mmCIF file of C-alpha atoms in Angstrom:
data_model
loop_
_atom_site.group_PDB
_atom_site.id
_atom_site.type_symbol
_atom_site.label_atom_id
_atom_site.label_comp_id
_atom_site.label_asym_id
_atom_site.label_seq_id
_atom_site.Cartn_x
_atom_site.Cartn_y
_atom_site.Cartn_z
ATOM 1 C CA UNK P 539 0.000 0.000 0.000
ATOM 2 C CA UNK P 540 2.553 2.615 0.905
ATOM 3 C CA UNK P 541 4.570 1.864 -2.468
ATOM 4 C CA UNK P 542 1.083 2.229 -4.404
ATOM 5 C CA UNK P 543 0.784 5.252 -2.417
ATOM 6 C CA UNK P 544 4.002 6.552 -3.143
ATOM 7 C CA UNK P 545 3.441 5.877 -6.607
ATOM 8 C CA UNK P 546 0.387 7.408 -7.160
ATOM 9 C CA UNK P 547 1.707 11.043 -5.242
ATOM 10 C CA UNK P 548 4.294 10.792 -7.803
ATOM 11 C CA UNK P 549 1.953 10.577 -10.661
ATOM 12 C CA UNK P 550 -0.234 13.365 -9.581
ATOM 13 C CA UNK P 551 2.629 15.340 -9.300
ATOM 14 C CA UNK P 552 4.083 14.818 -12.670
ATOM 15 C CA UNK P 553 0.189 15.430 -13.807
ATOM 16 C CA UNK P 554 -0.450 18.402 -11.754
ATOM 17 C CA UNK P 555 3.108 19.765 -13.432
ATOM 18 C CA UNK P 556 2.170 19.077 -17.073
ATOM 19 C CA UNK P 557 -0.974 21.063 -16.413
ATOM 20 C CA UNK P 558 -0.565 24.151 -14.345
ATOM 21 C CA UNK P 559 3.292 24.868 -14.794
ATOM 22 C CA UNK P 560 2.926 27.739 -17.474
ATOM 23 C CA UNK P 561 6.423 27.819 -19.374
ATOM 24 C CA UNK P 562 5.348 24.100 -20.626
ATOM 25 C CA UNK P 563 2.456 25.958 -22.276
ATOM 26 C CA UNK P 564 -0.770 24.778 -23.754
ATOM 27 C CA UNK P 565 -2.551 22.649 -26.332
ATOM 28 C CA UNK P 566 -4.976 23.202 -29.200
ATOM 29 C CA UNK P 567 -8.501 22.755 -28.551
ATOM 30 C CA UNK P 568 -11.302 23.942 -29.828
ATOM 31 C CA UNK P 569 -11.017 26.450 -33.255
ATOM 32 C CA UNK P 570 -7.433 26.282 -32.727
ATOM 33 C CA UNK P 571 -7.407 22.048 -32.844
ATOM 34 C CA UNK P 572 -9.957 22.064 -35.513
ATOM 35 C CA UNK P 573 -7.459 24.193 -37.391
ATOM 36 C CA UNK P 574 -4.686 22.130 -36.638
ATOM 37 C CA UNK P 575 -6.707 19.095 -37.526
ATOM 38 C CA UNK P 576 -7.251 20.567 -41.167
ATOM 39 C CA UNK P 577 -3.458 21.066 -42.050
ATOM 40 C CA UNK P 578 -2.377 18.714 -44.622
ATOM 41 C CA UNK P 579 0.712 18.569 -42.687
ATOM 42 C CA UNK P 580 -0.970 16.882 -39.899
ATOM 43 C CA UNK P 581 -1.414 12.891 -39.949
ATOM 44 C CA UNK P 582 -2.569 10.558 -37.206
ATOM 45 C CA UNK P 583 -2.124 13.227 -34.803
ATOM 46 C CA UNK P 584 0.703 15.059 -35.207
ATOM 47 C CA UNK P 585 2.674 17.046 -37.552
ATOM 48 C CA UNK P 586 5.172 15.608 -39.889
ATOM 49 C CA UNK P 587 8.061 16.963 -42.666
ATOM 50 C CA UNK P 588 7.356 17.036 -46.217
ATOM 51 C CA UNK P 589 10.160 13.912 -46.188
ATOM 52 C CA UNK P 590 10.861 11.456 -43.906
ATOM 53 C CA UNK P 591 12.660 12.458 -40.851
ATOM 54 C CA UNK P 592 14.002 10.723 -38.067
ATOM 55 C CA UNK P 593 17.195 11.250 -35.289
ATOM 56 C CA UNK P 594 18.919 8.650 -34.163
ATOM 57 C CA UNK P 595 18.052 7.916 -30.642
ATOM 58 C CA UNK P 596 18.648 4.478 -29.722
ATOM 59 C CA UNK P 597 20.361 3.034 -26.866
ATOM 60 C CA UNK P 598 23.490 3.359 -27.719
ATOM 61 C CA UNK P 599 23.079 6.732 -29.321
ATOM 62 C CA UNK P 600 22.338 7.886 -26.066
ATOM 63 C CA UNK P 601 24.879 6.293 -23.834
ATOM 64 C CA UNK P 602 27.653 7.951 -26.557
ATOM 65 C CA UNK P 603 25.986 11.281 -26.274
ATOM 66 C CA UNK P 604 26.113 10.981 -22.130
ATOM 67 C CA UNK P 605 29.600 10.142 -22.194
ATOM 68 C CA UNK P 606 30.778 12.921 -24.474
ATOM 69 C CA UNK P 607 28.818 15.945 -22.649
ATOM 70 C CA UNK P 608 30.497 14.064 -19.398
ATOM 71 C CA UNK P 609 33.702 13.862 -21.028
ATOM 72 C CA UNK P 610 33.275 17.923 -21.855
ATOM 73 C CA UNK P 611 33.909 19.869 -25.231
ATOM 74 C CA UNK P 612 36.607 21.689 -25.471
ATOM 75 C CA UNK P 613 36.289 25.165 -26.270
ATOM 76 C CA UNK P 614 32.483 24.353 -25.409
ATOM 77 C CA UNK P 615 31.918 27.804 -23.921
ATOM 78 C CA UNK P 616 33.552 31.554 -24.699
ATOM 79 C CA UNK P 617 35.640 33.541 -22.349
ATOM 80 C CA UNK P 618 33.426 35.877 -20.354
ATOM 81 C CA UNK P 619 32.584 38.949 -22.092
ATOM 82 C CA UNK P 620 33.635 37.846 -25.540
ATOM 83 C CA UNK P 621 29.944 37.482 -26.827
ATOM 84 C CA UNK P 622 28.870 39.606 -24.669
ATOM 85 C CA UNK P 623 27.582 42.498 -27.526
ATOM 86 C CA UNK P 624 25.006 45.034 -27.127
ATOM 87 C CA UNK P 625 22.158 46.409 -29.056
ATOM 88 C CA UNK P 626 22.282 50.502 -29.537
ATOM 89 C CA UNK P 627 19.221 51.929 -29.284
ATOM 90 C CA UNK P 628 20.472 54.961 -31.441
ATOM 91 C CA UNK P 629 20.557 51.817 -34.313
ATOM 92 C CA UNK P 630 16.823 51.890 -34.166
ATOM 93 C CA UNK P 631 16.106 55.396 -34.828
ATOM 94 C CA UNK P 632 15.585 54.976 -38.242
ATOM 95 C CA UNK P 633 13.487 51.909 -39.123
ATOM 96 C CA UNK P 634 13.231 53.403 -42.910
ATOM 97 C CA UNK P 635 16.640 51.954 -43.161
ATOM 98 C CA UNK P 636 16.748 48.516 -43.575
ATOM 99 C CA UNK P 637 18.540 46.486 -41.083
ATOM 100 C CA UNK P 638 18.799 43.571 -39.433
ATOM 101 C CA UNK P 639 20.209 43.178 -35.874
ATOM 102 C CA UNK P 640 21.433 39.361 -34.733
ATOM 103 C CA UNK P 641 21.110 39.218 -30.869
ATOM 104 C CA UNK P 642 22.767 36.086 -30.497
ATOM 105 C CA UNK P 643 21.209 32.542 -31.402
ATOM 106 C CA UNK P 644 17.955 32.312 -33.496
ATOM 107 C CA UNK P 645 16.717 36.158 -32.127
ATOM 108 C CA UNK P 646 16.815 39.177 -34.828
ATOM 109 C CA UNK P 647 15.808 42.364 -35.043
ATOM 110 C CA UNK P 648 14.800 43.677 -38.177
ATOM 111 C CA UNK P 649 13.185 46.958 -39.876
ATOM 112 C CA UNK P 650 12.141 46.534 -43.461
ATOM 113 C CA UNK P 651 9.571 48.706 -45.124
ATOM 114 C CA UNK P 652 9.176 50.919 -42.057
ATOM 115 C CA UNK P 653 8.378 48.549 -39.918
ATOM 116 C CA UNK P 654 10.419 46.796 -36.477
ATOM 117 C CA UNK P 655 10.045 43.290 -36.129
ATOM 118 C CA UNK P 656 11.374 40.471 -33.843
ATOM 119 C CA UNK P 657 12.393 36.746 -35.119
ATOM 120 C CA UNK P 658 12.209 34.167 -32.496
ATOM 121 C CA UNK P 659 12.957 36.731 -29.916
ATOM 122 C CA UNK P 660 14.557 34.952 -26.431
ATOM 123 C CA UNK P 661 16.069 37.371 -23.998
ATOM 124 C CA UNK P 662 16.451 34.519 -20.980
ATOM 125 C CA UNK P 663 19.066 32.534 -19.081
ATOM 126 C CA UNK P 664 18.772 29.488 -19.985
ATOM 127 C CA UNK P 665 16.306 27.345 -23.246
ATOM 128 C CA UNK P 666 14.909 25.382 -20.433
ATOM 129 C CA UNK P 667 11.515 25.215 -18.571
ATOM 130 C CA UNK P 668 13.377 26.062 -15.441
ATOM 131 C CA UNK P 669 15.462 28.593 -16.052
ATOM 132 C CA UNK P 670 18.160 27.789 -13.224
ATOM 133 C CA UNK P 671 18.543 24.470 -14.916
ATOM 134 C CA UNK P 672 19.892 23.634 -18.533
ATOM 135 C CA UNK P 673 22.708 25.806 -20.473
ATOM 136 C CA UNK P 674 23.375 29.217 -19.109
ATOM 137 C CA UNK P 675 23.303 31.931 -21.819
ATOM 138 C CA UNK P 676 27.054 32.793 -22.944
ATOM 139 C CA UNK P 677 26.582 36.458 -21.326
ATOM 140 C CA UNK P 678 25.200 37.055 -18.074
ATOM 141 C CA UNK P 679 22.458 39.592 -19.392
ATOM 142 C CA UNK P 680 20.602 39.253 -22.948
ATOM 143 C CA UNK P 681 22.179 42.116 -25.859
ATOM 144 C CA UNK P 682 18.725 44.361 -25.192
ATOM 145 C CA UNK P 683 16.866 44.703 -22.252
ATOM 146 C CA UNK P 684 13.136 44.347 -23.122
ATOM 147 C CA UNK P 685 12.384 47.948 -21.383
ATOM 148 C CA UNK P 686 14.346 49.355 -23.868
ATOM 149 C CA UNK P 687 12.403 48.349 -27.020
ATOM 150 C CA UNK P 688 10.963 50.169 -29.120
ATOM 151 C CA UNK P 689 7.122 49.501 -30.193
ATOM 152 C CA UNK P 690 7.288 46.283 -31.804
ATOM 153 C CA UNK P 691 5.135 45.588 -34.879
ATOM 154 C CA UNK P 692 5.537 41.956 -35.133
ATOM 155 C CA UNK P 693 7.055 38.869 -33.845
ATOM 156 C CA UNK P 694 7.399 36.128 -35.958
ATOM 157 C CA UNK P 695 8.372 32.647 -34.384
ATOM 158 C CA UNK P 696 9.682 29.512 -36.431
ATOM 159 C CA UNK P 697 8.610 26.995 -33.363
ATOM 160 C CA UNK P 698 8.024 26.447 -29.826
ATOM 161 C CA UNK P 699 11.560 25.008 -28.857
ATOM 162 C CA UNK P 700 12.404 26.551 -25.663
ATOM 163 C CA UNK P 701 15.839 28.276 -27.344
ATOM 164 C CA UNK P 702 12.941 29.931 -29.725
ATOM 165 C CA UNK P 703 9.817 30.697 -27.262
ATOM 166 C CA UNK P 704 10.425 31.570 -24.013
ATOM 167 C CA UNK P 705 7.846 32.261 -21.354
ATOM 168 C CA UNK P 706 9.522 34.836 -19.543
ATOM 169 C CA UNK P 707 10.259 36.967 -22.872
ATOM 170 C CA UNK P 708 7.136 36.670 -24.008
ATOM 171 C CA UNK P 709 5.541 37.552 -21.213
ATOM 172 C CA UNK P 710 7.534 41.116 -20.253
ATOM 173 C CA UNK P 711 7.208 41.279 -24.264
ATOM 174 C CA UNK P 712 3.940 41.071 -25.413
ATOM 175 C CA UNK P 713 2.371 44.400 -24.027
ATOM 176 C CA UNK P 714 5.058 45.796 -26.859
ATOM 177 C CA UNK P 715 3.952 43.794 -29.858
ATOM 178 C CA UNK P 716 1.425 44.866 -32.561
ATOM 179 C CA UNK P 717 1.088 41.398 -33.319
ATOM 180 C CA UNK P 718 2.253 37.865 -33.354
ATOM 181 C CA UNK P 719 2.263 35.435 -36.259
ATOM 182 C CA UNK P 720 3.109 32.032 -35.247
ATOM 183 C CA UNK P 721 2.949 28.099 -37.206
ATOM 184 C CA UNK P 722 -0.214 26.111 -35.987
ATOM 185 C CA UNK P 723 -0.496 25.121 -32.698
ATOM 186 C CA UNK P 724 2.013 27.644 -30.931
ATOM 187 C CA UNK P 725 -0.438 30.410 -30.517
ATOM 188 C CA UNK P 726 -2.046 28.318 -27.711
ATOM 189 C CA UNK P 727 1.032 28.562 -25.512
ATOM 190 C CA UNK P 728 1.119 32.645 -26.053
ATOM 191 C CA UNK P 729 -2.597 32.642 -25.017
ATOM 192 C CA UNK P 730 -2.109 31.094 -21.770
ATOM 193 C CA UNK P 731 1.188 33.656 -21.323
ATOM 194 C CA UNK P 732 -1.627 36.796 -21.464
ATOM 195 C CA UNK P 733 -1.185 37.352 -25.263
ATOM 196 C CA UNK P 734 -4.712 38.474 -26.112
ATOM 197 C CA UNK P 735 -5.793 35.797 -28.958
ATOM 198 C CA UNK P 736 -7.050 38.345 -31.382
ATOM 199 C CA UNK P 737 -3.115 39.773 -31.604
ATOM 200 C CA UNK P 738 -2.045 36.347 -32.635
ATOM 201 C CA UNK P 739 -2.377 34.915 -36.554
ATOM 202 C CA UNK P 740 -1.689 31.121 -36.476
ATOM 203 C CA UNK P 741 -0.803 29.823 -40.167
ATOM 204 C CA UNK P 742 -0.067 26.751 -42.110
ATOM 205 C CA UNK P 743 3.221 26.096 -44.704
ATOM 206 C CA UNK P 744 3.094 28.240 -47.961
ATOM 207 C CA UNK P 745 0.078 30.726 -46.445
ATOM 208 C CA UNK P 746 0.438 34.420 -47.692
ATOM 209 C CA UNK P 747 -0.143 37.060 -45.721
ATOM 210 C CA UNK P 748 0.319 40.829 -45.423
ATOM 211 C CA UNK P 749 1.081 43.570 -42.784
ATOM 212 C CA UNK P 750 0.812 46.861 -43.507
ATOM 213 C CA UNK P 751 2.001 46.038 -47.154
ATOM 214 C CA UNK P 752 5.210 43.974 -45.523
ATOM 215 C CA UNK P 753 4.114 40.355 -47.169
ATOM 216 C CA UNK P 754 5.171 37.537 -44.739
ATOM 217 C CA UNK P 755 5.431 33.786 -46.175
ATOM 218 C CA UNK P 756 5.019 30.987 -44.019
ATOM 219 C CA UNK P 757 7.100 28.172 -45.596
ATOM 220 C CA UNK P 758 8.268 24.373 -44.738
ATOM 221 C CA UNK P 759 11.494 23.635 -42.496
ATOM 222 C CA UNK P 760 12.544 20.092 -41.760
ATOM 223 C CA UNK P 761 12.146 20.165 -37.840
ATOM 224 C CA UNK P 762 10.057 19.288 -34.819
ATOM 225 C CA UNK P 763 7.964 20.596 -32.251
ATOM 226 C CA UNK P 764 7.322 20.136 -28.328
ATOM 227 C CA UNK P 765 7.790 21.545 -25.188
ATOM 228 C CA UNK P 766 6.959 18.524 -22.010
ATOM 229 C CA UNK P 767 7.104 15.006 -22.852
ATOM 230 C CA UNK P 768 3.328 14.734 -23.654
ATOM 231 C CA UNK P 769 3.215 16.998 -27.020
ATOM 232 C CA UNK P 770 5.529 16.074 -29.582
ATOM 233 C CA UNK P 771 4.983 17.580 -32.827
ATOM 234 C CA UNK P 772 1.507 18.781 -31.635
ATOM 235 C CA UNK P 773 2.572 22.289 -33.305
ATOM 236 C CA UNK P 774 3.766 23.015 -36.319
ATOM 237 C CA UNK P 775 7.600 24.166 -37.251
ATOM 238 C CA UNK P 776 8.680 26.740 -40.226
ATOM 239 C CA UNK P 777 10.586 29.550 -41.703
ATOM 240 C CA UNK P 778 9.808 32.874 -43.010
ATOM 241 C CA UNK P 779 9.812 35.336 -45.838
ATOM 242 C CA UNK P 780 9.831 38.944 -45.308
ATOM 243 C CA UNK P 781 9.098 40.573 -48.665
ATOM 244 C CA UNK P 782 9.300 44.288 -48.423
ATOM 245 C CA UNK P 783 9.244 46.988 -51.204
ATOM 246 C CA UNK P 784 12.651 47.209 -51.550
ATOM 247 C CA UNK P 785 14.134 44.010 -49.822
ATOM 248 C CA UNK P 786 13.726 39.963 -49.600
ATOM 249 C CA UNK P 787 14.690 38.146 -46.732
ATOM 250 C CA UNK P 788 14.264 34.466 -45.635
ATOM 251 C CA UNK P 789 14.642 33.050 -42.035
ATOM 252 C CA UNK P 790 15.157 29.232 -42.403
ATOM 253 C CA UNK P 791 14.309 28.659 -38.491
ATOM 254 C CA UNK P 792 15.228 25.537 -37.338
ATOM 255 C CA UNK P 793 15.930 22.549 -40.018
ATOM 256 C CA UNK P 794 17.293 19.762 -41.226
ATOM 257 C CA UNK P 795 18.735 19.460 -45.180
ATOM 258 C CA UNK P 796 16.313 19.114 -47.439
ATOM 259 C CA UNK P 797 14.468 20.107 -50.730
ATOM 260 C CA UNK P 798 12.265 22.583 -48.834
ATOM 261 C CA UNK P 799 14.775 25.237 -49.583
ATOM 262 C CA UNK P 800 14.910 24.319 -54.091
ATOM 263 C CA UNK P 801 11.253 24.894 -53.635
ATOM 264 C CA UNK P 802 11.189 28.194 -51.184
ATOM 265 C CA UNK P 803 13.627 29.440 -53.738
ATOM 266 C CA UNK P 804 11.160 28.697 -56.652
ATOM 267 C CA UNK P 805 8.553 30.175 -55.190
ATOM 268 C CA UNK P 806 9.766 33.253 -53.643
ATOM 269 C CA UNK P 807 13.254 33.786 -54.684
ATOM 270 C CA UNK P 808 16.292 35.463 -54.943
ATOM 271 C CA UNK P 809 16.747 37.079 -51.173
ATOM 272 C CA UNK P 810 18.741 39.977 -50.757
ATOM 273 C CA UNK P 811 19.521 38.210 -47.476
ATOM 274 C CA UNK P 812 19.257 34.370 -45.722
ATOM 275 C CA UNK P 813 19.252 34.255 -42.042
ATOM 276 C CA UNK P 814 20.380 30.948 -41.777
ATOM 277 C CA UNK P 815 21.014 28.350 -38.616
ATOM 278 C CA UNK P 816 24.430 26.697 -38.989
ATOM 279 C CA UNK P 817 24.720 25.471 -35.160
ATOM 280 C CA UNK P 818 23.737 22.764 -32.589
ATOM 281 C CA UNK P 819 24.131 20.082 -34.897
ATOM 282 C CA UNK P 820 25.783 16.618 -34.846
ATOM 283 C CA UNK P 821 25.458 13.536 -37.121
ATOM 284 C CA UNK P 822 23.330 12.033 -34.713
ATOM 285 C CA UNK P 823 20.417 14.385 -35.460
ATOM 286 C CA UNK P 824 21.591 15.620 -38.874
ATOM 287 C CA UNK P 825 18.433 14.984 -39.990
ATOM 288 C CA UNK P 826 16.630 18.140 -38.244
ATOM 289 C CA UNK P 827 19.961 20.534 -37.563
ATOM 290 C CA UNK P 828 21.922 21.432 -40.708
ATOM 291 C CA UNK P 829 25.529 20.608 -40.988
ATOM 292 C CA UNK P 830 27.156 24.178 -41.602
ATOM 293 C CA UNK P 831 28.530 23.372 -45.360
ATOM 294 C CA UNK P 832 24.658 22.163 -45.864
ATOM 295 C CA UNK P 833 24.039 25.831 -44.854
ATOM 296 C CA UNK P 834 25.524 27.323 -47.871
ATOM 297 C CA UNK P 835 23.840 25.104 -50.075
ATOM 298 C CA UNK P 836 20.696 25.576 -48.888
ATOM 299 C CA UNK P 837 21.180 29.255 -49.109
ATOM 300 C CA UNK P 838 22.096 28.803 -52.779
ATOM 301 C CA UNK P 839 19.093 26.818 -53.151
ATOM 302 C CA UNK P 840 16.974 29.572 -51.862
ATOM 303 C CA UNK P 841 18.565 32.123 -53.889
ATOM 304 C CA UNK P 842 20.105 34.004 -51.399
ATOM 305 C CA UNK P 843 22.393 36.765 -52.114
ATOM 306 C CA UNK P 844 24.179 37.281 -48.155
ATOM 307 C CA UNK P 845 23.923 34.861 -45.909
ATOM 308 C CA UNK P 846 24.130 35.665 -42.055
ATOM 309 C CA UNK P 847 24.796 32.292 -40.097
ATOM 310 C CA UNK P 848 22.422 32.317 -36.819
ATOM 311 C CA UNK P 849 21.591 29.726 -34.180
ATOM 312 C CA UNK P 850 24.990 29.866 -32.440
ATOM 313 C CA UNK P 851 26.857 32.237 -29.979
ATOM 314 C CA UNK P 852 24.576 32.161 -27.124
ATOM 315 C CA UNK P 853 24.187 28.745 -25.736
ATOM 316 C CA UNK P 854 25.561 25.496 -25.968
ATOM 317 C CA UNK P 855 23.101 22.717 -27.110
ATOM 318 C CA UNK P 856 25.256 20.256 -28.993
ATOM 319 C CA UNK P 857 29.154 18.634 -28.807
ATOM 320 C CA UNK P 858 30.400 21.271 -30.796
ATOM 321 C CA UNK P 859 32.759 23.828 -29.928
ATOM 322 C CA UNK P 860 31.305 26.871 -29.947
ATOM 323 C CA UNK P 861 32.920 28.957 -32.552
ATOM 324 C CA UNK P 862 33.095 25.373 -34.575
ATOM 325 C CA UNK P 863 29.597 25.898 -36.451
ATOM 326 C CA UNK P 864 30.456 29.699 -37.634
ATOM 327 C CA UNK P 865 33.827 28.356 -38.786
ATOM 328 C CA UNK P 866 32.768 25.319 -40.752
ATOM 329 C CA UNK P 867 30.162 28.067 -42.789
ATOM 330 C CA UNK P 868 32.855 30.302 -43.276
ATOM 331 C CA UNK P 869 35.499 28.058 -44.571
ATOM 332 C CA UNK P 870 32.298 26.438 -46.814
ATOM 333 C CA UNK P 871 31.356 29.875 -47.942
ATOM 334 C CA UNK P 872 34.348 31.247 -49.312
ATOM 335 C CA UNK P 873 35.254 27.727 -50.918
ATOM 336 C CA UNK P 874 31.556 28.172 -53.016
ATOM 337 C CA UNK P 875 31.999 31.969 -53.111
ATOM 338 C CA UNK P 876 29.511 32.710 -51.155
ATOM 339 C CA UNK P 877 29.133 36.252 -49.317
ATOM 340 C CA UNK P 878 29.089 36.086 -45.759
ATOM 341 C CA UNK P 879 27.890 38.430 -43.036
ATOM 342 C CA UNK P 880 29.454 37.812 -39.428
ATOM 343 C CA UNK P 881 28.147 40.604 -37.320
ATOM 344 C CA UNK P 882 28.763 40.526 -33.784
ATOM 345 C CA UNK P 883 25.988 40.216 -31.217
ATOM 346 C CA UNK P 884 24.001 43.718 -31.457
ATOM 347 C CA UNK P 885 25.824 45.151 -34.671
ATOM 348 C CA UNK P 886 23.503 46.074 -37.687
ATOM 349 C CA UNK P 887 23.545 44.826 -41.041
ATOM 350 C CA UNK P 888 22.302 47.293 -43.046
ATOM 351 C CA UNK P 889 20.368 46.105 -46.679
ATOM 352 C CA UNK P 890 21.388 47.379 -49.777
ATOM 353 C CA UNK P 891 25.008 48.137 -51.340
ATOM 354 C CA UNK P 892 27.039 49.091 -48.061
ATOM 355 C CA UNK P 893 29.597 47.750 -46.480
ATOM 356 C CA UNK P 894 29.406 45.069 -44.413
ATOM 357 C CA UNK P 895 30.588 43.732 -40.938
ATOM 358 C CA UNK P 896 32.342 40.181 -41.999
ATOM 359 C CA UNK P 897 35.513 40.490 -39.151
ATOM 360 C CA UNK P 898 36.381 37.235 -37.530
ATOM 361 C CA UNK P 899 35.332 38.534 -33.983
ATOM 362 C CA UNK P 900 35.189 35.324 -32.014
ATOM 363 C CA UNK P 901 38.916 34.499 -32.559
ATOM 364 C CA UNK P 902 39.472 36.600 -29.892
ATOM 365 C CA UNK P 903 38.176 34.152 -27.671
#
């Protein structure tokens, strides 16, 4: 009795947490679920890519990924203050000019057409559900402080991954934002976080739509979703394409290889510029991280013009060293001729014929 006792505390626990912790979020139901039911992306239940995917997460998969993170990476982490960049708020003055900001990982700033947005915005410590636990953020304080924000038209997200939506940024965020567009599924979590569900548009692979004559393109990545143990894939994953008057940009998200991008390109090519991840990757789970010389292709195969590499320089999710996945894309980029934008954290990148900031920054560390 006292083990089935002891048992069934610990279930109600584990229950109690699934349901009323709010950084694990929320699911679909009603309009939301019906919607997500009627994606032709969604099969027996959950989400799936437009080609097979899988990781490899056997046994022994796992037992060689333990030992290696207890082994340690070298040259897993920066010196202090090496990342540690800063957005300007004088930068922002002028959101005529386009620009895009990187503020370390998947999070970007960017004013096109007159208009600020955010991409994947996550100002906390760690990509974990609680924050003291899990990777600590490369700098002790995010490169903006949310206070110091301007009004923020839009914030586009790629998926709910915790390195991508966080509940604490969202929530000292939101009162900011014009608006939130968001792949099906994730706008259930940003309800329950006080986002008022008329300021959130929840949208499907290849939808069109418009803000205030900026035309945003929901397209495919090769990814996954979930945020507790009891909702994977229940949202949807993607990129994004800003079209503007003037400029094209494309935000591949998170993603695996694939011929998602030959198609994007089709579709909705050339970009004047390719935010695109080249970090946390390993073999083992090639299939839904890039490899960084996949990175260049798949910015050729979009079209791209510059490419900025993202999804590095804040935390440390993979085996990698940490200036390993910006290396690998620049060595892989200047073998294809590719040109290459390597901002640090907080530095704009202005769009158009100027110069550039390309400096190798993170050998200093």
């Amino acid at each position: 009795m006292t083990i089935l006792f002891s048992t069934g505390l610990v279930l109600l626990a584990f229950f109690l947490v699934l349901r009323l912790y709010p950084p694990l979020g929320a699911k679909a139901a009603g309009d939301r679920l019906q919607t997500v039911r009627g994606s032709a992306h969604y099969v027996k239940n959950k989400f799936v890519n437009l080609i097979p995917t899988s990781m490899s997460t056997g046994f022994r998969d796992m037992l060689s990924t333990v030992k290696e993170m207890i082994r340690g990476i070298p040259n897993s982490r920066p010196q202090p203050g090496i990342t540690a960049g800063k957005l300007n708020p004088a930068d922002l003055v002028n959101p005529k000019e386009s620009k895009v900001i990187w503020l370390g990982h998947s999070s970007l700033l960017v004013q096109i057409s007159g208009l600020t947005l955010l991409l994947d915005p996550m100002f906390g410590t760690a990509p974990s559900p609680v924050p003291f636990v899990g990777g600590k953020r490369y700098s002790p304080v995010p490169p903006v402080d949310v206070n110091a924000l301007p009004p923020i038209d839009a914030v586009l997200l790629s998926h709910d991954h915790y390195d991508h939506l966080d509940y604490g940024t969202i929530r000292r965020l939101h009162r900011k934002v014009g608006h939130f567009y968001v792949p099906l599924g994730v706008g259930a979590h940003l309800e329950r976080w006080g986002v008022p569900a008329a300021k959130i548009t929840e949208t499907d692979w290849w939808n069109e739509l418009e803000l205030k004559g900026l035309k945003l393109r929901c397209t495919p990545s090769r990814h996954f979703s979930g945020r507790s143990l009891t909702d994977r894939n229940a949202t949807l994953w993607c990129s994004w394409v800003l079209e503007g008057e003037q400029e094209k940009i494309f935000f591949s998200g998170d993603s695996g290889y694939g011929p998602h991008f030959r198609e994007i390109g089709k579709r909705y090519g050339p970009f004047d510029l390719t935010l695109m991840e080249c970090g946390q990757y390993n073999e083992r789970w090639e299939a839904i991280h890039m490899l960084p010389e996949q990175t260049v292709l798949a910015h050729q195969e979009v079209g791209g013009k510059l490419m900025l590499p993202i999804h590095w320089g804040a935390f440390t999710l993979s085996l990698h060293a940490w200036t390993e996945p910006v290396e690998r894309a620049v060595a892989a980029a200047e073998k294809q001729g590719v040109p290459m934008v390597t901002p640090r954290i907080g530095e704009p990148v202005l769009l158009g014929n100027t110069p550039q900031p390309s400096t190798r920054w993170w050998r200093n560390a």
